[in-house]
Every structure is written in structure tokens, then in C-alpha cells.
């Protein structure tokens, strides 16, 4: 290597290394932010994943689905706020210790969430239950009973607040 090449390389090494380090840091920061955003739009499940039915048109955010006691079926264009839990599982309160942990029904506690249903943030749904099409469940509500289509419910437990007029009615 010629003397001039060595001098140029030595002169540029510091600024070039700093520029590369800055770009790498920016890319890593962007990837971390994308992962955080992705976590907001991913859900978790407990039990057999094949018992959870979510169409591509549904928006589910960071929900938790427990399918240990039945199937969960979500309709087209349903959407969820953050931190929604839909649970089919329950335990036998008459059992104790390890037996209580293991004593739960394996079926019969299905949850059906109809087309266009909106479950706002922090909703808890306990199966077996059906939430009819285009119903709205207000934030923080506890759903333990069926919800009729085109109905708004709120509270713990959820109670009917109003009816929604279906299109064309």
C-alpha cells in the first residue's frame, strides 16, 4: 500500500467507523420499535391451537385465548381492543391442590364471537357464551352470558345498555 493510501485510510477510519456505528445503532433501534409494535398485534393461546378459529379479516391485538375447555370461533371483521381475554377453561372448586389444577372440562365451553363484533380493551369473556353479530362489548366488561346481535353491553357482569339498529331496518 502506498504512503498516500495509508494516510487517507488512517484519516478516514475514525469518522467512517463512527458513521457505520451510528447507522447500525439506528437500524437496531428501528427493529426494536418494530418488535414492540408487533407485540401489540400478536395474541397468545393456551391449549390446542387448532381449537382457535380466527379469520384473516379479524383484528385481534394482544389477546389471550384459553381453548382448554372448548373451541373459540371469531367471525369476519370482528375486532379486539388491547388485553382482551377469552377463556373456555374453568376448574372444579370442590377439588383441592393438584387435583383442582387438573380437574377441568376438556369440551363444552365453546365461545362464538360473531361477525363484526367489537370487544373493547380489557374485556373478559368466560365460556360457554355466544356474542351475536355486530354486538359491542364496552371496555373492562365481563361477559358471562350470551349477547344478542346488534346489542351494546357494559359492566361486570355485562348488561344490555342499548340496541343498535341494523342496516336496512
mmCIF file of C-alpha atoms in Angstrom:
data_model
loop_
_atom_site.group_PDB
_atom_site.id
_atom_site.type_symbol
_atom_site.label_atom_id
_atom_site.label_comp_id
_atom_site.label_asym_id
_atom_site.label_seq_id
_atom_site.Cartn_x
_atom_site.Cartn_y
_atom_site.Cartn_z
ATOM 1 C CA UNK A 1 0.000 0.000 0.000
ATOM 2 C CA UNK A 2 1.355 3.400 -0.907
ATOM 3 C CA UNK A 3 2.036 6.026 1.717
ATOM 4 C CA UNK A 4 -0.769 8.276 0.461
ATOM 5 C CA UNK A 5 -3.304 5.398 0.621
ATOM 6 C CA UNK A 6 -2.250 4.615 4.200
ATOM 7 C CA UNK A 7 -2.596 8.246 5.238
ATOM 8 C CA UNK A 8 -6.072 8.546 3.667
ATOM 9 C CA UNK A 9 -7.195 5.257 5.250
ATOM 10 C CA UNK A 10 -5.898 6.374 8.665
ATOM 11 C CA UNK A 11 -7.560 9.793 8.339
ATOM 12 C CA UNK A 12 -10.946 8.344 7.335
ATOM 13 C CA UNK A 13 -11.008 5.350 9.696
ATOM 14 C CA UNK A 14 -12.326 7.238 12.754
ATOM 15 C CA UNK A 15 -15.146 9.168 11.023
ATOM 16 C CA UNK A 16 -16.068 6.168 8.863
ATOM 17 C CA UNK A 17 -16.228 3.843 11.899
ATOM 18 C CA UNK A 18 -18.397 6.393 13.720
ATOM 19 C CA UNK A 19 -20.764 6.692 10.742
ATOM 20 C CA UNK A 20 -21.107 2.899 10.449
ATOM 21 C CA UNK A 21 -21.726 2.583 14.207
ATOM 22 C CA UNK A 22 -24.394 5.299 14.047
ATOM 23 C CA UNK A 23 -26.210 3.574 11.142
ATOM 24 C CA UNK A 24 -26.091 0.186 12.899
ATOM 25 C CA UNK A 25 -27.464 1.745 16.090
ATOM 26 C CA UNK A 26 -30.305 3.402 14.146
ATOM 27 C CA UNK A 27 -31.210 0.123 12.423
ATOM 28 C CA UNK A 28 -31.205 -1.800 15.713
ATOM 29 C CA UNK A 29 -33.395 0.878 17.350
ATOM 30 C CA UNK A 30 -35.855 0.681 14.444
ATOM 31 C CA UNK A 31 -36.001 -3.117 14.693
ATOM 32 C CA UNK A 32 -36.645 -2.905 18.449
ATOM 33 C CA UNK A 33 -39.520 -0.463 17.859
ATOM 34 C CA UNK A 34 -40.987 -2.755 15.194
ATOM 35 C CA UNK A 35 -40.821 -5.686 17.619
ATOM 36 C CA UNK A 36 -42.619 -3.633 20.284
ATOM 37 C CA UNK A 37 -45.322 -2.719 17.764
ATOM 38 C CA UNK A 38 -45.605 -6.347 16.634
ATOM 39 C CA UNK A 39 -46.122 -7.426 20.260
ATOM 40 C CA UNK A 40 -49.186 -5.187 20.431
ATOM 41 C CA UNK A 41 -50.692 -7.024 17.476
ATOM 42 C CA UNK A 42 -49.977 -10.603 18.441
ATOM 43 C CA UNK A 43 -52.084 -12.909 20.559
ATOM 44 C CA UNK A 44 -51.341 -15.841 22.820
ATOM 45 C CA UNK A 45 -53.254 -19.051 23.359
ATOM 46 C CA UNK A 46 -53.323 -21.805 25.932
ATOM 47 C CA UNK A 47 -54.263 -25.290 24.782
ATOM 48 C CA UNK A 48 -54.604 -26.830 21.356
ATOM 49 C CA UNK A 49 -54.142 -24.071 18.726
ATOM 50 C CA UNK A 50 -56.387 -25.964 16.294
ATOM 51 C CA UNK A 51 -59.354 -25.121 18.559
ATOM 52 C CA UNK A 52 -58.906 -21.384 17.887
ATOM 53 C CA UNK A 53 -60.525 -20.092 14.678
ATOM 54 C CA UNK A 54 -59.628 -16.538 13.631
ATOM 55 C CA UNK A 55 -60.336 -15.266 10.098
ATOM 56 C CA UNK A 56 -57.814 -13.052 8.331
ATOM 57 C CA UNK A 57 -60.264 -10.133 8.462
ATOM 58 C CA UNK A 58 -60.324 -10.046 12.277
ATOM 59 C CA UNK A 59 -58.126 -7.593 14.187
ATOM 60 C CA UNK A 60 -57.074 -9.229 17.415
ATOM 61 C CA UNK A 61 -54.241 -7.190 19.025
ATOM 62 C CA UNK A 62 -52.684 -8.718 22.144
ATOM 63 C CA UNK A 63 -55.471 -11.013 23.328
ATOM 64 C CA UNK A 64 -55.214 -14.202 25.363
ATOM 65 C CA UNK A 65 -57.256 -17.233 24.287
ATOM 66 C CA UNK A 66 -57.687 -20.268 26.536
ATOM 67 C CA UNK A 67 -59.023 -23.183 24.485
ATOM 68 C CA UNK A 68 -58.546 -25.888 27.117
ATOM 69 C CA UNK A 69 -62.322 -26.292 27.671
ATOM 70 C CA UNK A 70 -63.678 -25.766 24.169
ATOM 71 C CA UNK A 71 -63.388 -24.095 20.799
ATOM 72 C CA UNK A 72 -63.193 -20.355 20.165
ATOM 73 C CA UNK A 73 -64.596 -19.106 16.864
ATOM 74 C CA UNK A 74 -64.285 -15.482 15.801
ATOM 75 C CA UNK A 75 -66.354 -14.004 12.985
ATOM 76 C CA UNK A 76 -65.321 -11.961 9.987
ATOM 77 C CA UNK A 77 -64.316 -8.351 10.702
ATOM 78 C CA UNK A 78 -64.522 -8.788 14.470
ATOM 79 C CA UNK A 79 -62.035 -6.630 16.307
ATOM 80 C CA UNK A 80 -60.493 -6.500 19.745
ATOM 81 C CA UNK A 81 -59.042 -3.731 21.876
ATOM 82 C CA UNK A 82 -55.940 -4.426 23.941
ATOM 83 C CA UNK A 83 -55.633 -7.002 26.710
ATOM 84 C CA UNK A 84 -58.807 -8.942 25.901
ATOM 85 C CA UNK A 85 -59.080 -12.466 27.386
ATOM 86 C CA UNK A 86 -61.402 -15.160 26.018
ATOM 87 C CA UNK A 87 -61.465 -18.226 28.252
ATOM 88 C CA UNK A 88 -63.094 -21.608 27.774
ATOM 89 C CA UNK A 89 -61.370 -23.140 30.771
ATOM 90 C CA UNK A 90 -62.609 -23.440 34.345
ATOM 91 C CA UNK A 91 -61.655 -25.533 37.363
ATOM 92 C CA UNK A 92 -63.638 -27.572 39.886
ATOM 93 C CA UNK A 93 -63.803 -25.544 43.119
ATOM 94 C CA UNK A 94 -64.699 -28.717 45.055
ATOM 95 C CA UNK A 95 -61.230 -30.153 44.345
ATOM 96 C CA UNK A 96 -58.028 -29.179 46.133
ATOM 97 C CA UNK A 97 -54.316 -28.885 45.408
ATOM 98 C CA UNK A 98 -53.002 -30.588 42.303
ATOM 99 C CA UNK A 99 -56.384 -32.253 41.723
ATOM 100 C CA UNK A 100 -58.001 -28.792 41.316
ATOM 101 C CA UNK A 101 -55.332 -27.792 38.821
ATOM 102 C CA UNK A 102 -56.031 -30.851 36.703
ATOM 103 C CA UNK A 103 -59.825 -31.046 37.113
ATOM 104 C CA UNK A 104 -61.302 -29.044 34.247
ATOM 105 C CA UNK A 105 -63.687 -29.862 31.408
ATOM 106 C CA UNK A 106 -62.000 -30.569 28.086
ATOM 107 C CA UNK A 107 -65.022 -29.567 25.970
ATOM 108 C CA UNK A 108 -68.453 -27.954 26.075
ATOM 109 C CA UNK A 109 -67.376 -24.422 26.980
ATOM 110 C CA UNK A 110 -67.202 -23.015 23.440
ATOM 111 C CA UNK A 111 -67.094 -19.297 22.715
ATOM 112 C CA UNK A 112 -68.513 -17.877 19.488
ATOM 113 C CA UNK A 113 -67.846 -14.240 18.639
ATOM 114 C CA UNK A 114 -69.961 -13.159 15.670
ATOM 115 C CA UNK A 115 -69.163 -11.153 12.566
ATOM 116 C CA UNK A 116 -68.312 -7.509 13.182
ATOM 117 C CA UNK A 117 -68.242 -7.781 16.983
ATOM 118 C CA UNK A 118 -66.184 -5.153 18.799
ATOM 119 C CA UNK A 119 -64.631 -6.215 22.102
ATOM 120 C CA UNK A 120 -63.078 -3.080 23.597
ATOM 121 C CA UNK A 121 -59.906 -3.131 25.716
ATOM 122 C CA UNK A 122 -59.722 -5.201 28.901
ATOM 123 C CA UNK A 123 -62.813 -7.296 28.151
ATOM 124 C CA UNK A 124 -63.019 -10.735 29.774
ATOM 125 C CA UNK A 125 -65.206 -13.389 28.096
ATOM 126 C CA UNK A 126 -65.944 -16.600 30.032
ATOM 127 C CA UNK A 127 -67.347 -19.509 28.029
ATOM 128 C CA UNK A 128 -69.640 -21.052 27.188
ATOM 129 C CA UNK A 129 -71.060 -17.955 25.520
ATOM 130 C CA UNK A 130 -72.096 -16.538 22.153
ATOM 131 C CA UNK A 131 -71.699 -12.874 21.283
ATOM 132 C CA UNK A 132 -74.020 -12.104 18.380
ATOM 133 C CA UNK A 133 -73.019 -10.318 15.194
ATOM 134 C CA UNK A 134 -72.175 -6.625 15.361
ATOM 135 C CA UNK A 135 -72.528 -6.507 19.143
ATOM 136 C CA UNK A 136 -70.309 -4.137 21.118
ATOM 137 C CA UNK A 137 -68.768 -5.022 24.478
ATOM 138 C CA UNK A 138 -67.596 -1.930 26.375
ATOM 139 C CA UNK A 139 -64.100 -1.705 27.838
ATOM 140 C CA UNK A 140 -63.463 -3.614 31.053
ATOM 141 C CA UNK A 141 -66.649 -5.673 30.781
ATOM 142 C CA UNK A 142 -67.099 -9.264 31.949
ATOM 143 C CA UNK A 143 -69.194 -11.383 29.571
ATOM 144 C CA UNK A 144 -70.661 -14.487 31.238
ATOM 145 C CA UNK A 145 -73.929 -14.781 29.294
ATOM 146 C CA UNK A 146 -74.910 -14.677 25.629
ATOM 147 C CA UNK A 147 -75.094 -11.264 23.977
ATOM 148 C CA UNK A 148 -77.766 -10.731 21.325
ATOM 149 C CA UNK A 149 -76.761 -9.419 17.884
ATOM 150 C CA UNK A 150 -76.699 -5.622 17.483
ATOM 151 C CA UNK A 151 -76.522 -5.052 21.237
ATOM 152 C CA UNK A 152 -74.210 -2.889 23.332
ATOM 153 C CA UNK A 153 -73.284 -4.357 26.726
ATOM 154 C CA UNK A 154 -71.159 -2.976 29.557
ATOM 155 C CA UNK A 155 -70.220 -3.759 33.126
ATOM 156 C CA UNK A 156 -69.081 -6.579 35.373
ATOM 157 C CA UNK A 157 -71.116 -8.631 34.647
ATOM 158 C CA UNK A 158 -72.058 -7.171 31.279
ATOM 159 C CA UNK A 159 -75.626 -5.893 30.984
ATOM 160 C CA UNK A 160 -77.518 -4.521 27.988
ATOM 161 C CA UNK A 161 -77.004 -0.782 27.559
ATOM 162 C CA UNK A 162 -78.766 -0.304 24.240
ATOM 163 C CA UNK A 163 -79.740 -1.907 20.981
ATOM 164 C CA UNK A 164 -78.147 -0.920 17.675
ATOM 165 C CA UNK A 165 -80.364 -0.524 14.614
ATOM 166 C CA UNK A 166 -79.199 -2.988 11.950
ATOM 167 C CA UNK A 167 -78.551 -1.530 8.497
ATOM 168 C CA UNK A 168 -81.644 -1.507 6.336
ATOM 169 C CA UNK A 169 -84.022 -1.994 9.279
#
